CSV table of C-alpha atoms in Angstrom, one decimal:
chain,number,residue,atom,x,y,z
A,120,MET,CA,54.1,103.3,-4.0
A,121,MET,CA,50.9,102.5,-4.8
A,122,LEU,CA,49.2,99.3,-3.0
A,123,ALA,CA,46.9,97.3,-5.1
A,124,ARG,CA,46.0,95.0,-1.9
A,125,PRO,CA,45.8,95.7,1.8
A,126,LEU,CA,49.3,94.8,3.5
A,127,PRO,CA,49.5,91.0,4.8
A,128,THR,CA,49.4,91.1,8.4
A,129,PHE,CA,52.7,90.1,9.1
A,130,LEU,CA,54.2,93.2,7.4
A,131,LEU,CA,51.8,95.3,9.7
A,132,CYS,CA,53.6,94.5,12.5
A,133,LEU,CA,56.7,96.1,11.1
A,134,LEU,CA,55.0,99.3,11.0
A,135,PRO,CA,56.5,101.8,13.4
A,136,LEU,CA,54.2,102.4,16.4
A,137,THR,CA,52.4,105.9,16.3
A,138,THR,CA,54.4,107.9,18.5
A,139,LEU,CA,52.6,110.3,21.0
A,140,ALA,CA,54.1,113.3,21.5
A,141,ALA,CA,54.4,114.5,25.3
A,142,ASP,CA,55.2,117.6,27.0
A,143,PHE,CA,57.1,117.0,30.3
A,144,THR,CA,57.5,119.1,33.1
A,145,VAL,CA,59.7,117.8,35.6
A,146,GLU,CA,60.3,119.8,38.9
A,147,LEU,CA,63.2,119.0,40.9
A,148,GLU,CA,64.5,120.0,44.2
A,149,ILE,CA,68.5,119.9,45.1
A,150,PRO,CA,68.6,120.1,48.7
A,151,ALA,CA,70.6,122.5,50.7
A,152,MET,CA,73.2,120.8,52.8
A,153,GLU,CA,75.0,121.9,56.0
A,154,THR,CA,78.4,120.5,55.4
A,155,ALA,CA,81.9,122.1,55.6
A,156,GLU,CA,82.6,120.9,52.0
A,157,TYR,CA,80.1,121.5,49.1
A,158,HIS,CA,80.2,120.7,45.5
A,159,ARG,CA,77.1,121.1,43.7
A,160,PRO,CA,75.7,117.6,42.4
A,161,TYR,CA,75.9,116.4,38.7
A,162,VAL,CA,72.1,115.7,37.8
A,163,ALA,CA,70.8,113.7,35.0
A,164,VAL,CA,67.2,113.5,34.1
A,165,TRP,CA,66.3,110.9,31.2
A,166,VAL,CA,63.4,108.4,30.1
A,167,GLU,CA,64.0,104.8,29.9
A,168,ASP,CA,61.7,102.2,27.8
A,169,ASP,CA,60.5,99.1,29.3
A,170,LYS,CA,64.1,97.4,28.5
A,171,ARG,CA,65.7,99.9,30.5
A,172,ARG,CA,67.1,101.9,27.4
A,173,GLN,CA,67.7,105.3,27.5
A,174,VAL,CA,64.7,107.0,24.9
A,175,ALA,CA,65.2,110.6,25.8
A,176,GLN,CA,67.6,112.7,27.7
A,177,PHE,CA,66.1,115.9,29.6
A,178,ALA,CA,68.7,117.4,31.6
A,179,LEU,CA,72.4,117.1,32.3
A,180,TRP,CA,74.0,119.4,34.7
A,181,LEU,CA,77.8,118.2,34.8
A,182,GLU,CA,81.0,119.7,35.1
A,183,GLN,CA,84.4,117.8,35.1
A,184,GLU,CA,84.2,115.0,32.1
A,185,LYS,CA,86.2,112.7,34.3
A,186,TRP,CA,83.5,112.6,37.2
A,187,HIS,CA,80.5,112.2,34.7
A,188,ARG,CA,80.8,108.3,35.0
A,189,ASP,CA,79.8,108.7,38.6
A,190,LEU,CA,76.2,109.2,37.5
A,191,ARG,CA,76.5,105.7,37.5
A,192,SER,CA,73.1,104.4,36.4
A,193,TRP,CA,72.9,107.2,33.8
A,194,TRP,CA,76.3,106.0,32.3
A,195,ARG,CA,75.0,102.5,32.6
A,196,ARG,CA,71.7,103.0,30.3
A,197,GLY,CA,73.3,105.2,27.8
A,198,GLY,CA,75.4,107.9,29.0
A,199,SER,CA,78.8,106.0,28.0
A,200,LYS,CA,77.7,106.4,24.4
A,201,LEU,CA,76.2,109.8,24.5
A,202,ALA,CA,78.2,112.5,22.6
A,203,LEU,CA,78.3,115.8,25.0
A,204,PRO,CA,77.3,118.7,24.7
A,205,VAL,CA,73.7,118.0,23.8
A,206,ASP,CA,72.0,121.4,22.9
A,207,GLY,CA,69.1,122.5,25.5
A,208,VAL,CA,69.9,119.5,27.7
A,209,SER,CA,73.5,119.9,29.1
A,210,GLY,CA,74.7,122.6,31.0
A,211,ALA,CA,76.6,123.5,34.3
A,212,THR,CA,75.8,122.4,37.5
A,213,ARG,CA,72.9,124.1,39.6
A,214,LYS,CA,72.8,125.7,43.0
A,215,PRO,CA,70.7,124.0,45.4
A,216,GLY,CA,67.0,125.0,45.2
A,217,HIS,CA,64.1,124.0,42.7
A,218,HIS,CA,64.5,123.7,39.3
A,219,THR,CA,62.1,123.5,36.3
A,220,VAL,CA,63.2,121.0,33.3
A,221,ARG,CA,60.5,121.4,30.5
A,222,ALA,CA,61.0,118.8,27.4
A,223,SER,CA,58.9,117.4,24.8
A,224,SER,CA,59.2,113.8,23.5
A,225,GLY,CA,57.5,111.3,21.3
A,226,LEU,CA,56.7,108.2,23.1
A,227,PRO,CA,55.1,105.0,21.7
A,228,ALA,CA,52.4,104.1,24.3
A,229,GLY,CA,54.0,101.8,26.5
A,230,THR,CA,55.9,101.4,30.1
A,231,TYR,CA,58.6,104.0,30.8
A,232,SER,CA,60.4,105.7,33.6
A,233,LEU,CA,61.3,108.8,34.4
A,234,ASN,CA,64.8,108.9,35.8
A,235,VAL,CA,66.8,111.6,38.2
A,236,GLU,CA,70.1,110.8,39.3
A,237,ALA,CA,72.3,113.1,41.5
A,238,VAL,CA,75.9,112.7,42.8
A,239,ARG,CA,77.9,115.1,44.8
A,240,GLU,CA,81.9,115.3,45.2
A,241,VAL,CA,82.5,113.9,48.9
A,242,GLY,CA,78.7,113.7,49.0
A,243,GLY,CA,76.6,111.1,48.0
A,244,ARG,CA,74.3,109.8,45.3
A,245,GLU,CA,70.7,109.2,44.6
A,246,HIS,CA,68.8,107.5,41.9
A,247,LEU,CA,64.9,107.9,41.9
A,248,ARG,CA,62.9,105.8,39.1
A,249,ILE,CA,59.6,107.0,38.7
A,250,PRO,CA,57.5,104.6,36.4
A,251,PHE,CA,54.6,105.4,34.2
A,252,GLN,CA,52.3,104.1,31.5
A,253,TRP,CA,52.1,106.4,28.5
A,254,SER,CA,48.9,106.2,26.4
A,255,GLY,CA,48.5,109.8,25.6
A,256,GLN,CA,46.5,110.6,28.4
A,257,ALA,CA,47.7,113.4,31.0
A,258,LEU,CA,49.7,112.1,34.0
A,259,GLU,CA,50.8,113.6,37.1
A,260,LEU,CA,53.6,111.5,39.0
A,261,SER,CA,55.8,112.4,42.1
A,262,ALA,CA,58.5,110.8,44.2
A,263,GLN,CA,60.5,112.0,47.3
A,264,GLY,CA,64.2,111.8,47.5
A,265,GLU,CA,65.8,111.1,50.8
A,266,SER,CA,69.4,112.3,50.6
A,267,GLU,CA,70.9,114.2,47.1
A,268,LEU,CA,67.3,114.8,45.9
A,269,GLY,CA,64.1,116.5,47.0
A,270,ARG,CA,60.8,116.0,45.8
A,271,ILE,CA,60.3,115.5,42.4
A,272,THR,CA,57.0,116.2,40.6
A,273,VAL,CA,56.7,115.0,37.0
A,274,THR,CA,53.5,116.0,34.7
A,275,LEU,CA,52.8,114.8,31.3
A,276,VAL,CA,50.5,116.1,28.9
A,277,PRO,CA,49.9,115.2,25.2
A,278,GLU,CA,50.9,117.7,22.8
A,279,GLU,CA,48.6,119.9,21.0
A,280,GLN,CA,47.9,118.4,17.3
A,281,PRO,CA,48.8,120.9,14.8
B,146,MET,CA,80.1,148.4,60.0
B,147,LYS,CA,79.9,146.6,56.3
B,148,LEU,CA,76.9,144.3,56.1
B,149,ILE,CA,77.8,141.1,54.3
B,150,SER,CA,74.6,139.1,53.0
B,151,PRO,CA,74.1,135.7,54.3
B,152,ALA,CA,74.8,134.3,51.0
B,153,LEU,CA,78.2,135.7,50.7
B,154,THR,CA,79.1,134.7,54.2
B,155,LEU,CA,77.9,131.1,53.3
B,156,LEU,CA,80.0,131.3,50.3
B,157,LEU,CA,83.1,132.5,52.3
B,158,VAL,CA,82.5,129.5,54.5
B,159,LEU,CA,82.1,127.1,51.7
B,160,SER,CA,85.3,127.9,50.0
B,161,SER,CA,87.6,128.3,52.9
B,162,PRO,CA,90.7,126.9,51.9
B,163,ALA,CA,90.6,123.9,54.2
B,164,THR,CA,87.4,122.8,53.1
B,165,LEU,CA,88.2,122.7,49.3
B,166,ALA,CA,91.8,120.4,50.0
B,167,HIS,CA,91.4,116.7,48.9
B,168,LYS,CA,92.0,113.8,51.4
B,169,ARG,CA,95.6,112.8,51.2
B,170,TRP,CA,96.8,109.5,52.5
B,171,LEU,CA,99.4,106.8,52.9
B,172,LEU,CA,98.5,103.5,52.0
B,173,PRO,CA,100.7,100.4,52.8
B,174,THR,CA,100.0,97.1,51.5
B,175,ASP,CA,100.6,95.5,54.6
B,176,PHE,CA,99.9,96.9,58.2
B,177,THR,CA,101.1,94.1,60.2
B,178,LEU,CA,103.6,91.4,59.2
B,179,SER,CA,104.9,88.3,60.9
B,180,ASP,CA,108.0,88.0,58.7
B,181,ALA,CA,110.5,90.6,57.5
B,182,GLU,CA,109.1,91.9,54.4
B,183,THR,CA,109.0,94.9,51.8
B,184,VAL,CA,105.9,96.8,51.8
B,185,THR,CA,105.0,99.0,49.2
B,186,VAL,CA,103.3,102.2,50.0
B,187,ASP,CA,101.1,104.4,47.9
B,188,PHE,CA,100.9,108.3,48.6
B,189,SER,CA,97.7,110.2,47.0
B,190,ALA,CA,95.2,112.5,47.4
B,191,SER,CA,91.7,112.0,46.6
B,192,ASN,CA,88.0,112.4,47.5
B,193,ASN,CA,87.3,108.7,46.9
B,194,ILE,CA,89.0,106.5,49.7
B,195,PHE,CA,91.1,104.6,49.1
B,196,TYR,CA,91.2,105.0,45.0
B,197,VAL,CA,94.5,106.8,44.0
B,198,ASP,CA,93.7,109.9,41.8
B,199,MET,CA,96.8,112.6,42.3
B,200,PRO,CA,100.1,112.0,43.2
B,201,MET,CA,101.8,113.5,46.6
B,202,PRO,CA,105.4,114.5,46.7
B,203,LEU,CA,107.6,111.6,48.0
B,204,ALA,CA,110.0,114.7,49.4
B,205,MET,CA,107.3,114.8,52.3
B,206,VAL,CA,107.6,111.5,53.4
B,207,SER,CA,110.1,110.1,55.9
B,208,VAL,CA,110.0,106.5,58.0
B,209,LEU,CA,111.2,105.8,61.3
B,210,THR,CA,112.1,102.4,62.3
B,211,PRO,CA,111.0,101.1,65.9
B,212,THR,CA,114.6,102.0,67.0
B,213,GLY,CA,114.2,105.6,65.4
B,214,LYS,CA,116.5,105.0,62.5
B,215,ASN,CA,115.4,106.8,59.4
B,216,ALA,CA,114.7,103.9,56.9
B,217,PRO,CA,115.5,104.3,53.4
B,218,ILE,CA,112.5,104.8,50.7
B,219,GLY,CA,112.9,102.4,48.0
B,220,ASN,CA,111.8,102.2,44.4
B,221,PRO,CA,110.3,105.8,44.7
B,222,GLN,CA,108.0,106.5,41.9
B,223,GLU,CA,105.9,109.6,41.1
B,224,GLY,CA,103.3,109.2,38.6
B,225,PRO,CA,100.3,110.7,37.3
B,226,ARG,CA,97.9,109.2,39.6
B,227,ARG,CA,99.9,108.2,42.8
B,228,SER,CA,103.4,108.4,44.4
B,229,SER,CA,104.6,104.9,45.8
B,230,PHE,CA,107.7,103.5,47.4
B,231,ASP,CA,109.0,100.4,48.9
B,232,LEU,CA,109.9,100.0,52.4
B,233,GLU,CA,111.9,97.1,53.9
B,234,VAL,CA,110.6,96.1,57.3
B,235,ARG,CA,113.3,94.5,59.0
B,236,GLU,CA,113.1,95.7,62.6
B,237,PRO,CA,110.6,93.9,65.1
B,238,GLY,CA,108.3,96.5,66.3
B,239,THR,CA,106.5,99.6,64.8
B,240,TYR,CA,107.5,101.8,62.2
B,241,ARG,CA,106.3,105.3,61.8
B,242,VAL,CA,105.3,106.6,58.1
B,243,SER,CA,104.8,109.8,58.1
B,244,ALA,CA,104.3,113.1,55.6
B,245,SER,CA,104.7,116.5,56.1
B,246,GLY,CA,105.9,119.9,54.9
B,247,PRO,CA,106.3,123.4,55.4
B,248,PRO,CA,102.9,125.1,56.2
B,249,MET,CA,101.0,126.3,53.2
B,250,TYR,CA,99.3,129.5,53.0
B,251,PHE,CA,96.4,131.2,51.7
B,252,VAL,CA,95.3,134.7,50.5
B,253,SER,CA,91.6,136.3,49.6
B,254,TYR,CA,91.3,139.9,48.8
B,255,ARG,CA,88.7,141.9,46.8
B,256,LEU,CA,89.4,144.0,43.7
B,257,ALA,CA,87.2,146.7,42.3
B,258,GLY,CA,85.3,145.6,39.7
B,259,GLN,CA,85.5,141.9,40.7
B,260,SER,CA,82.2,140.6,42.5
B,261,GLU,CA,83.6,137.3,43.6
B,262,PRO,CA,86.7,137.5,46.3
B,263,GLN,CA,89.8,136.6,44.4
B,264,ARG,CA,92.2,133.6,46.1
B,265,GLY,CA,95.8,132.1,45.9
B,266,ARG,CA,97.7,129.9,47.9
B,267,GLY,CA,101.5,129.1,47.8
B,268,ASP,CA,104.1,130.4,50.2
B,269,LEU,CA,103.7,133.5,52.3
B,270,THR,CA,106.4,135.6,50.9
B,271,THR,CA,105.5,134.9,47.0
B,272,LEU,CA,101.7,135.6,47.9
B,273,LYS,CA,102.7,138.9,49.4
B,274,ALA,CA,104.9,140.0,46.8
B,275,GLU,CA,102.2,139.2,44.1
B,276,LEU,CA,99.4,140.8,45.8
B,277,PRO,CA,97.7,143.1,43.2
B,278,ALA,CA,98.1,146.8,44.1
B,279,GLY,CA,94.4,147.8,45.2
B,280,ALA,CA,93.5,144.6,46.9
B,281,THR,CA,91.3,145.0,49.9
B,282,GLU,CA,90.0,142.9,52.6
B,283,VAL,CA,93.2,140.8,52.5
B,284,GLN,CA,93.2,137.9,54.6
B,285,PHE,CA,95.7,135.3,54.8
B,286,ALA,CA,95.4,131.6,56.2
B,287,GLU,CA,98.0,129.3,57.1
B,288,SER,CA,97.5,125.4,56.8
B,289,HIS,CA,99.5,122.8,58.6
B,290,GLY,CA,99.1,119.2,57.7
B,291,LEU,CA,100.7,116.1,58.7
B,292,ILE,CA,99.4,112.5,57.0
B,293,GLU,CA,100.7,109.2,58.8
B,294,THR,CA,100.6,105.5,58.9
B,295,PHE,CA,101.9,102.6,60.9
B,296,VAL,CA,103.4,99.4,59.9
B,297,THR,CA,104.6,96.4,62.4
B,298,LEU,CA,106.5,93.5,62.2
B,299,ASP,CA,105.9,90.8,65.0
B,300,GLU,CA,104.6,92.6,68.4
B,301,PRO,CA,103.1,96.0,68.1
B,302,GLY,CA,105.3,98.4,70.1
B,303,ALA,CA,105.2,102.2,70.5
B,304,PRO,CA,106.5,104.0,67.4
B,305,ALA,CA,109.7,105.8,67.5
B,306,ALA,CA,109.1,109.9,68.1
B,307,THR,CA,109.9,112.0,65.5
B,308,GLY,CA,110.9,114.9,68.4
B,309,ASP,CA,108.4,117.1,66.7
B,310,VAL,CA,105.5,117.9,68.7
B,311,SER,CA,104.0,120.7,66.6
B,312,GLY,CA,100.6,120.8,65.2
B,313,LEU,CA,98.1,118.3,65.3
B,314,ARG,CA,99.3,114.5,66.1
B,315,MET,CA,97.8,111.3,67.5
B,316,VAL,CA,99.7,109.9,70.5
B,317,LEU,CA,99.2,106.5,71.7
B,318,ALA,CA,96.2,106.1,74.4
B,319,ASP,CA,94.9,102.6,75.2
B,320,SER,CA,95.0,101.1,71.6
B,321,HIS,CA,97.7,100.4,69.0
B,322,PRO,CA,97.1,101.5,65.6
B,323,ASN,CA,97.8,98.1,64.2
B,324,ALA,CA,96.1,96.2,66.7
B,325,LEU,CA,92.3,96.9,65.6
B,326,TYR,CA,89.5,94.9,65.6
B,327,THR,CA,86.0,95.1,65.0
B,328,ASP,CA,85.0,93.7,68.5
B,329,GLU,CA,86.9,96.0,70.5
B,330,ASP,CA,86.5,100.0,70.4
B,331,ALA,CA,89.8,101.8,70.0
B,332,ARG,CA,90.8,105.0,72.0
B,333,PHE,CA,93.4,107.5,70.4
B,334,ALA,CA,94.7,110.5,71.9
B,335,PHE,CA,95.5,113.8,69.9
B,336,THR,CA,97.8,116.5,70.8
B,337,LEU,CA,98.1,120.1,69.4
B,338,ASP,CA,101.6,121.3,70.1
B,339,GLY,CA,102.2,118.7,72.8
B,340,GLU,CA,99.0,119.5,74.7
B,341,PRO,CA,96.0,117.3,74.5
B,342,ALA,CA,93.7,118.6,71.7
B,343,ALA,CA,90.1,118.7,73.7
B,344,GLN,CA,87.0,119.4,71.4
B,345,LEU,CA,88.7,118.3,68.4
B,346,THR,CA,86.7,116.7,65.7
B,347,VAL,CA,87.9,113.5,64.3
B,348,THR,CA,86.1,111.6,61.4
B,349,VAL,CA,86.4,108.0,60.4
B,350,GLN,CA,85.7,106.6,56.9
B,351,SER,CA,85.9,103.1,55.7
B,352,ASP,CA,87.5,102.1,52.5
B,353,GLY,CA,85.3,101.7,49.1
B,354,SER,CA,83.5,105.1,49.2
B,355,ARG,CA,83.1,104.7,45.3
B,356,TYR,CA,80.9,101.4,46.0
B,357,ARG,CA,78.2,103.0,48.0
B,358,ASP,CA,75.8,106.2,48.0
B,359,ASN,CA,77.3,107.8,50.9
B,360,GLN,CA,80.5,109.0,52.1
B,361,GLY,CA,80.1,106.6,55.3
B,362,LEU,CA,81.9,109.0,57.8
B,363,SER,CA,81.6,108.5,61.5
B,364,GLU,CA,82.1,111.5,63.5
B,365,TYR,CA,83.7,112.0,67.0
B,366,VAL,CA,85.1,114.6,69.3
B,367,THR,CA,87.8,114.3,71.4
B,368,ASP,CA,87.0,114.6,75.2
B,369,ALA,CA,89.2,117.2,77.7
B,370,GLN,CA,92.2,114.5,77.5
B,371,GLY,CA,91.9,114.7,73.8
B,372,VAL,CA,90.7,111.1,73.7
B,373,VAL,CA,88.5,109.8,71.5
B,374,GLU,CA,86.7,106.3,71.4
B,375,ILE,CA,86.0,104.7,68.2
B,376,SER,CA,83.9,101.8,67.0
B,377,TRP,CA,84.3,99.7,63.8
B,378,PRO,CA,81.6,98.7,62.2
B,379,THR,CA,83.3,96.7,59.3
B,380,ALA,CA,86.6,95.3,59.1
B,381,GLY,CA,88.8,97.1,56.4
B,382,ARG,CA,90.9,99.9,55.8
B,383,TYR,CA,89.7,103.2,57.3
B,384,LEU,CA,91.0,106.8,56.9
B,385,LEU,CA,91.1,108.8,60.3
B,386,GLU,CA,91.1,112.5,59.7
B,387,ALA,CA,91.3,115.2,62.7
B,388,ALA,CA,91.0,118.8,61.5
B,389,LEU,CA,91.2,122.1,63.5
B,390,GLU,CA,90.6,125.8,62.4
B,391,GLN,CA,91.7,128.6,64.9
B,392,ASP,CA,90.7,132.5,64.5
B,393,LEU,CA,93.7,134.4,65.1
B,394,GLU,CA,94.3,138.1,65.3
B,395,GLY,CA,97.0,139.9,63.0
B,396,GLU,CA,98.3,139.4,59.6
B,397,ILE,CA,97.2,135.8,59.2
B,398,ALA,CA,93.3,135.4,60.3
B,399,LYS,CA,93.0,132.0,60.1
B,400,ARG,CA,95.0,128.8,61.0
B,401,TYR,CA,93.9,125.4,59.7
B,402,TYR,CA,95.4,121.9,61.3
B,403,VAL,CA,94.8,118.5,59.4
B,404,TYR,CA,96.1,115.3,60.5
B,405,PHE,CA,95.3,111.8,58.4
B,406,LEU,CA,96.0,108.5,59.7
B,407,THR,CA,95.5,105.4,57.6
B,408,LEU,CA,94.3,102.2,59.6
B,409,ASP,CA,93.5,98.6,59.1
B,410,VAL,CA,90.7,96.9,61.2
B,411,LEU,CA,90.5,93.1,61.7
B,412,SER,CA,87.7,90.8,62.0
B,413,PRO,CA,88.0,89.1,65.3
């Protein structure tokens, strides 16, 4: 459609915000536990916007469906309506150690949080929430878990424009 | 000598049969009564305390009245998530509610071409009969379990003895299981085959593990007399678990004992 005149201001507000694609690298540690009965934790890695809505799923390491809800922050913020499996995101639980998750997401500039939640059968649960401002500039973030998660580092770099 | 990698050793330790079992518990609606009433008891196996998950067989259950008579089990139900029954509490004193069965056996062995050890469980005769030809490093393990709780009408008394002292059991020391308060530490004694169970690990877990971020376990070890002194951080229901593992010579390489006791602790 050809526009004869510039759009009125009120219509400009309805245009989608420009998304700035980001490449995420999340390095997370599942600590080894000295315990008689050990089960690998269920882990979710996702991004929330400033309304605490899930806007991107980066990793879901799960086993039995009946316990998915025990990742209770993830479940509350959108996990309950997510159809699984998600290609490239959901998969089997991982061993203790360092794991790297790489993902890309187009995010309008704004306030977000990177979330990592881990819950372990006959173990504990931990949820780390790392807030960040996305304006298209590269970022380095980190957080330290205390029980079910070790150190988490996150780097965001703006995706190369084609 | 054959060398086993540390990772494999760890795997064998972590996947020992006793550690793979769920917690099993009997949960009565009431632990202390001031009038003759019907008490409903849930019998379930779960990892969350006290959240019913899997039913347990009611054929394992027996109830002794304070004077040692067998009390009938009313309205037995074995549903998909729990078993339950009603118990008419009529006699003053302490009822003993127990559940036990014959020992469970486990087998682990290796087969050529399989990197992981193979496992099975059931009764010993069947496990032996079904052992595949060519199985190597065959190891059997034996597991004994007892699950108990107590219900008292009026004054707490010594519960009737079952006459069986085998395995791991709680015996009355200075505390009564139906008279526990947060302002008093409790002392319980444990026996193995009737003898004091010294150096026994006893863990205590409070109700509501679904609603916190940790298991909330307190761990104790019995003294030379088999006694532990337990403190109660909050009022509520608790699951006590005592467990023991023995290395044996011979066909059965390991023997496991586990004892579960459901308790109710009140605010003073």
